[in-house]
CSV table of C-alpha atoms in Angstrom, one decimal:
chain,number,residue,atom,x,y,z
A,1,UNK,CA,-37.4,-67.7,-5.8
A,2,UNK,CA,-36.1,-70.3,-3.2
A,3,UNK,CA,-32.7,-68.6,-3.2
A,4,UNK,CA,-34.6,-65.2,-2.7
A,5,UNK,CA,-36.4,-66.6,0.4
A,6,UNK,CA,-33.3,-67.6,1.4
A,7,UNK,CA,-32.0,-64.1,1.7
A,8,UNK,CA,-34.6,-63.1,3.1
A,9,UNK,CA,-35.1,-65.6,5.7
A,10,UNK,CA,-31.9,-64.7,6.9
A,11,UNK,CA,-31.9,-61.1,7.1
A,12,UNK,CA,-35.3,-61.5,9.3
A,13,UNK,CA,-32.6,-63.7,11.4
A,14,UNK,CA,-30.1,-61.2,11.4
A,15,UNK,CA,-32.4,-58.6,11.8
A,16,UNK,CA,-34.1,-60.6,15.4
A,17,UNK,CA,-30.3,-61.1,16.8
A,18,UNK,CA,-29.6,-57.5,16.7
A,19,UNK,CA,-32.6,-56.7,18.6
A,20,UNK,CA,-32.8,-55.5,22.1
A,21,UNK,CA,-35.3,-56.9,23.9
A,22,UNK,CA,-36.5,-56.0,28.3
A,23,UNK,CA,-35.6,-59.8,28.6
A,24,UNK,CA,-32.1,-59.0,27.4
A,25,UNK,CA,-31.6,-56.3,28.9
A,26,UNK,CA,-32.5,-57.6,32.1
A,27,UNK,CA,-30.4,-60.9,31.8
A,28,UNK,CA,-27.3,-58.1,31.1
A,29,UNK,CA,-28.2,-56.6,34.1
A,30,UNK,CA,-28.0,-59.6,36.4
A,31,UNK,CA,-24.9,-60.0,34.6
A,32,UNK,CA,-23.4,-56.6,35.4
A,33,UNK,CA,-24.6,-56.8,39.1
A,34,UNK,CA,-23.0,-60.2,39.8
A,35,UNK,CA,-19.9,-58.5,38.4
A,36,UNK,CA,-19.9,-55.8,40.6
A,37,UNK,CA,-20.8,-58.2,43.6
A,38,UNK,CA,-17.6,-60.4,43.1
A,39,UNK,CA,-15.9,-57.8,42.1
A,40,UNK,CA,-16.0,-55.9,45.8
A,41,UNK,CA,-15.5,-59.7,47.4
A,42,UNK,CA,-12.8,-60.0,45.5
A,43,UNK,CA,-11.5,-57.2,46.5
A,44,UNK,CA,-12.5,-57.8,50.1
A,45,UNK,CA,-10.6,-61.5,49.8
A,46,UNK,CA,-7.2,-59.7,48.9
A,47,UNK,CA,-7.5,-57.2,52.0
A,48,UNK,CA,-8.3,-60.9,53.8
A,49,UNK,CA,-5.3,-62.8,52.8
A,50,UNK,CA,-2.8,-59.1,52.7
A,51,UNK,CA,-4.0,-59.6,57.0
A,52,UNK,CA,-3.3,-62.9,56.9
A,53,UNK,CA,0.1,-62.5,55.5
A,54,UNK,CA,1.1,-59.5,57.4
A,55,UNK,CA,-0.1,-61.8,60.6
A,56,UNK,CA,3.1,-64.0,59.8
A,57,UNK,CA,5.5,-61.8,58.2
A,58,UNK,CA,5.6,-59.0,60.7
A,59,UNK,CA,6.1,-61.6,64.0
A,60,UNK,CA,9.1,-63.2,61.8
A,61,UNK,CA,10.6,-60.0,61.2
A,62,UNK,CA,10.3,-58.4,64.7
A,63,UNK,CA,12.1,-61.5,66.3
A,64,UNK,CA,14.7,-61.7,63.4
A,65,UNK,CA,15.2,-57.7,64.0
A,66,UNK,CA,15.8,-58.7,68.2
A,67,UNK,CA,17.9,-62.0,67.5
A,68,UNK,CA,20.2,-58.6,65.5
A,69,UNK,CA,19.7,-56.4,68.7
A,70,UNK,CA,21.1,-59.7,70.8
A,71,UNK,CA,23.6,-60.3,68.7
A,72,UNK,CA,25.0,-57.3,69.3
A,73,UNK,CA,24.6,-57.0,73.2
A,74,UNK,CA,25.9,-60.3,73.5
A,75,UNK,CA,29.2,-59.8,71.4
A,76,UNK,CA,29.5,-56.0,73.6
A,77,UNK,CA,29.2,-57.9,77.0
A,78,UNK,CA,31.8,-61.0,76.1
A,79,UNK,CA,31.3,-64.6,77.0
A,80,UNK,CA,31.9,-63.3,81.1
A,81,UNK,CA,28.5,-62.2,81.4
A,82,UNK,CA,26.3,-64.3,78.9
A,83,UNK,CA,28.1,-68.2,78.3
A,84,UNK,CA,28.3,-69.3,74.5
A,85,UNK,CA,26.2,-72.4,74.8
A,86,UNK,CA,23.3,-70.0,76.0
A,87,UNK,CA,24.4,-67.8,73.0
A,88,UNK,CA,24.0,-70.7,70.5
A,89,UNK,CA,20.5,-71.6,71.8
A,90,UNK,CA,18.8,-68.6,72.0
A,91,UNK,CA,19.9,-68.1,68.5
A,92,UNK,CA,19.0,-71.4,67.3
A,93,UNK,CA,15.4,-71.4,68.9
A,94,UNK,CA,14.8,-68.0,66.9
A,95,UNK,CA,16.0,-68.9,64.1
A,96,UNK,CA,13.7,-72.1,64.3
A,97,UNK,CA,10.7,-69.4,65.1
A,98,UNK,CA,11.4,-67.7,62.2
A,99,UNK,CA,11.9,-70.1,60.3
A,100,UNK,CA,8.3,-71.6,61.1
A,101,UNK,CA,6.2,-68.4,60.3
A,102,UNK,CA,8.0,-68.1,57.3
A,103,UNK,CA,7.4,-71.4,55.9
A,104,UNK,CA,3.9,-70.7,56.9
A,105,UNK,CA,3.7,-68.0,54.8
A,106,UNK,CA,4.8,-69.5,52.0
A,107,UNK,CA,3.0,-72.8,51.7
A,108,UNK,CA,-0.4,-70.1,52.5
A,109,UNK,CA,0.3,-68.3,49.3
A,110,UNK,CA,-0.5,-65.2,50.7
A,111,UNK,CA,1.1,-62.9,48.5
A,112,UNK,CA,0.2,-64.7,44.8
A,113,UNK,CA,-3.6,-64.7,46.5
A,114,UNK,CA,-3.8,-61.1,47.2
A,115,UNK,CA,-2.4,-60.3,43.8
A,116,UNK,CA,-4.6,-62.9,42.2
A,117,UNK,CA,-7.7,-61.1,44.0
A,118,UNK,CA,-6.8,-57.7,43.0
A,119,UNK,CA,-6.6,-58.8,39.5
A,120,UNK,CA,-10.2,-60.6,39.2
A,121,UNK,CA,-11.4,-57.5,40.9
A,122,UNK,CA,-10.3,-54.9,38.5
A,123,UNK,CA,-11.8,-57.4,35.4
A,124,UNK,CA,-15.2,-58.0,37.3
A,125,UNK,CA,-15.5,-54.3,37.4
A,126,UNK,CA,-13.9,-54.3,33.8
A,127,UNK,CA,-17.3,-56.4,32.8
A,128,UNK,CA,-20.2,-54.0,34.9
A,129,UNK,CA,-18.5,-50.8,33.4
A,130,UNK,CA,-18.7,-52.4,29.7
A,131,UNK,CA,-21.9,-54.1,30.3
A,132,UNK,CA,-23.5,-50.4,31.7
A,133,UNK,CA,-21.5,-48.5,29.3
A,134,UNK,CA,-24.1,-50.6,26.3
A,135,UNK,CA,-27.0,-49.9,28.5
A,136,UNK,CA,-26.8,-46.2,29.0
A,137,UNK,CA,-27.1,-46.2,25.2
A,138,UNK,CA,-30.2,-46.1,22.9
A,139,UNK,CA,-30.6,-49.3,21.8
A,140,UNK,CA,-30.4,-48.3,18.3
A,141,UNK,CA,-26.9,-47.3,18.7
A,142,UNK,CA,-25.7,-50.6,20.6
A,143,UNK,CA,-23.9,-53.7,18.9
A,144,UNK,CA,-26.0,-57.0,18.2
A,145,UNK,CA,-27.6,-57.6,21.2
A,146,UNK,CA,-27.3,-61.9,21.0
A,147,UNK,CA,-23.1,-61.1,20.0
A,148,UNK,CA,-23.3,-58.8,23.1
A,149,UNK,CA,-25.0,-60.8,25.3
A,150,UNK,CA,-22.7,-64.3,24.5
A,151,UNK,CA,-19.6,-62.5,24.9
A,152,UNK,CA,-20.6,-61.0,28.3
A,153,UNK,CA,-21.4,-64.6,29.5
A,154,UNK,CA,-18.4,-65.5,28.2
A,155,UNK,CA,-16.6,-63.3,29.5
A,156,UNK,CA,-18.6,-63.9,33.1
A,157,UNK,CA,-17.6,-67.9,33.0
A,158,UNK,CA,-14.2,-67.6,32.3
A,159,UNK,CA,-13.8,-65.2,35.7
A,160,UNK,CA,-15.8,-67.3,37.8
A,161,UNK,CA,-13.8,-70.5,36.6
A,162,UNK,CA,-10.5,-68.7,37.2
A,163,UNK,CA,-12.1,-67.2,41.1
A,164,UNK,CA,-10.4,-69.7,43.6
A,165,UNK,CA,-12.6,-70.8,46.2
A,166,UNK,CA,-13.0,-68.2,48.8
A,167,UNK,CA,-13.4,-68.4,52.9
A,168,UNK,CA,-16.7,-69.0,54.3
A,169,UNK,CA,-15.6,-66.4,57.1
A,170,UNK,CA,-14.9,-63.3,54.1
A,171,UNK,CA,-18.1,-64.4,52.8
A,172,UNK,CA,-19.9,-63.8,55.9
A,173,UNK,CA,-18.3,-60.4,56.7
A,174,UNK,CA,-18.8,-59.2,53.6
A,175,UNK,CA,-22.9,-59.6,53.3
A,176,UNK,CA,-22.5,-58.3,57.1
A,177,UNK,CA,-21.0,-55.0,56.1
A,178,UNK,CA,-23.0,-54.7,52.5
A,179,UNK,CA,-26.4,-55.3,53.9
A,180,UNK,CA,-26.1,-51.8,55.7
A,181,UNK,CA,-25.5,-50.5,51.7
A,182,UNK,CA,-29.1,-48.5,50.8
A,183,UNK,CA,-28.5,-50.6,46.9
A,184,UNK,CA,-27.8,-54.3,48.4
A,185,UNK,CA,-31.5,-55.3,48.7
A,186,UNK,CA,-31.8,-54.4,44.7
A,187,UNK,CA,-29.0,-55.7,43.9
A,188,UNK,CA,-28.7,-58.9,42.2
A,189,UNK,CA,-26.6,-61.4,43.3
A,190,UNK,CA,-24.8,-64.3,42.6
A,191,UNK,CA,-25.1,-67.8,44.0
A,192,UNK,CA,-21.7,-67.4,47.1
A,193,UNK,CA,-23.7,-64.7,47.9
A,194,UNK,CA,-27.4,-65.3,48.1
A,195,UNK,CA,-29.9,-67.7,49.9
A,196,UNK,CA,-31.0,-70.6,48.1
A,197,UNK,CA,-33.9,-70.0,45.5
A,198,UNK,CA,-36.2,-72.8,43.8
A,199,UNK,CA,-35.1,-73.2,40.0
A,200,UNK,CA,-38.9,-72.5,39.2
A,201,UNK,CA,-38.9,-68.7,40.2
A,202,UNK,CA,-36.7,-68.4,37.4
A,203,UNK,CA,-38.9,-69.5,34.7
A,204,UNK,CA,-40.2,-67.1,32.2
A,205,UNK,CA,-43.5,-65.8,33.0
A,206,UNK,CA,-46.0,-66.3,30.1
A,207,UNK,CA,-48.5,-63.7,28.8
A,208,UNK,CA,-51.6,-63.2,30.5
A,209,UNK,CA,-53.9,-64.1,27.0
A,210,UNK,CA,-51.7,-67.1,26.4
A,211,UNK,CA,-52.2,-68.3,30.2
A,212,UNK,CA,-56.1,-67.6,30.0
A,213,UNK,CA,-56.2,-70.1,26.6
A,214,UNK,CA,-54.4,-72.6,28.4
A,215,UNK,CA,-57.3,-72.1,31.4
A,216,UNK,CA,-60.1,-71.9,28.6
A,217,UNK,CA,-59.0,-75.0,26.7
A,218,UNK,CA,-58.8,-76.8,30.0
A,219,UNK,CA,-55.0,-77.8,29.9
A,220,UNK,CA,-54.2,-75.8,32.9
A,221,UNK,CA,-56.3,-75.8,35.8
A,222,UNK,CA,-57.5,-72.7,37.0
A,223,UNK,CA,-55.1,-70.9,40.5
A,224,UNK,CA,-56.6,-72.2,43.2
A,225,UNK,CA,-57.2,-76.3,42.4
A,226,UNK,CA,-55.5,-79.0,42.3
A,227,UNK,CA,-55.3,-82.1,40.2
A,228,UNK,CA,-56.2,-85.2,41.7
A,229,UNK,CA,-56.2,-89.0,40.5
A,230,UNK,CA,-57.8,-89.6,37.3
A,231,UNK,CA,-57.1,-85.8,36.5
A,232,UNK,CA,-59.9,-84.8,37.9
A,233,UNK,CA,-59.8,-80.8,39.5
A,234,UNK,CA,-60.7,-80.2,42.2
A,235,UNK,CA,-61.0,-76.4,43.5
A,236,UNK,CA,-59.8,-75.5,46.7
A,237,UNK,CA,-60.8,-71.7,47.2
């Protein structure tokens, strides 16, 4: 008899993980939307540092494309018209110039950013699609919906740990240019991207009987008082 209530104690536990539940479905939700959220500011953070890049890069080649163009003038008018010591300097201070916005570049990172970016952008969207892929589904049809739900936040964690910090400034832009979006005021959003919020707005609202016992018994006082010494309550509609 024991091992049969065994058995049966854990296919009622099997049975509860694979149910899909509004909570669940709305905690996969948040999920998905934070997903798409970094996904677009990640993609909005690789467009950022491709500027930044091209910023240095382009000034470095222009002047190393009219050192060439000197070069050339120089050696087709002869050391008569343009002395060699001249020559040597204008081609060292160039070189320097160059030299400078290249090493720039390179210590900025630029480049391994902006692919870095793109990457986490594709799998953030890689996350909403799966995520709204399950939802669009009956929930009869969907896979265990604790498995599901793990392995989303899972998979969520291991982007944001892997998201280098990002620039106040894209940051700001980017709420700038999403809050004229008809969907940004529904959407929600995660913590780089949203104001600050008490911890107690989050807490799971009870059922209506269960918070009318709590009045009735007298372990809650009723909306409206307040608790003063010696526990006594005091109304104050």
């Amino acid at each position: 008899m024991a091992e049969n209530d065994d058995v049966c104690e854990t296919n009622i536990m099997s049975v509860n993980n694979n149910l899909w539940t509004e909570e669940t479905e709305q905690i996969l939700c948040r999920k998905a939307d934070y997903s798409k959220c970094m996904a677009r500011l990640c993609t909005s953070t690789g467009e950022y540092y491709q500027q930044h890049r091209t910023y240095l890069l382009v000034p470095a080649a222009a002047l190393s494309w009219g050192l060439t163009i000197f070069g050339i003038i120089a050696t087709y008018l002869g050391n008569s018209t343009i002395s060699e010591p001249l020559i040597i300097l204008i081609n060292g201070l160039i070189n320097f110039i160059i030299a400078t916005f290249t090493t720039v570049a390179e210590k900025s990172q630029a480049g391994s950013k902006v692919e870095l970016f793109q990457q986490l952008s594709r799998d953030y969207y890689c996350l909403a699609n799966d995520v709204g892929q399950e939802l669009v589904k009956s929930p009869e049809t969907r896979p265990a919906a604790t498995n599901f739900m793990k392995n989303t936040d899972i998979r969520y964690r291991d982007l944001e740990k892997s998201t280098p910090p990002i620039p106040r400034n894209v940051v700001t832009s980017f709420i700038k240019r999403e809050q004229l979006n008809l969907g940004w005021d529904k959407m929600y959003k995660p913590d780089i991207l949203s104001t600050l919020i008490p911890t107690r707005y989050l807490i799971w609202a009870r059922p209506v009987e269960e918070n009318i016992g709590a009045i009735l018994d007298g372990s809650r006082p009723i909306q409206g008082s307040v608790v003063g010494e010696g526990g006594t309550i005091t109304d104050i509609l």
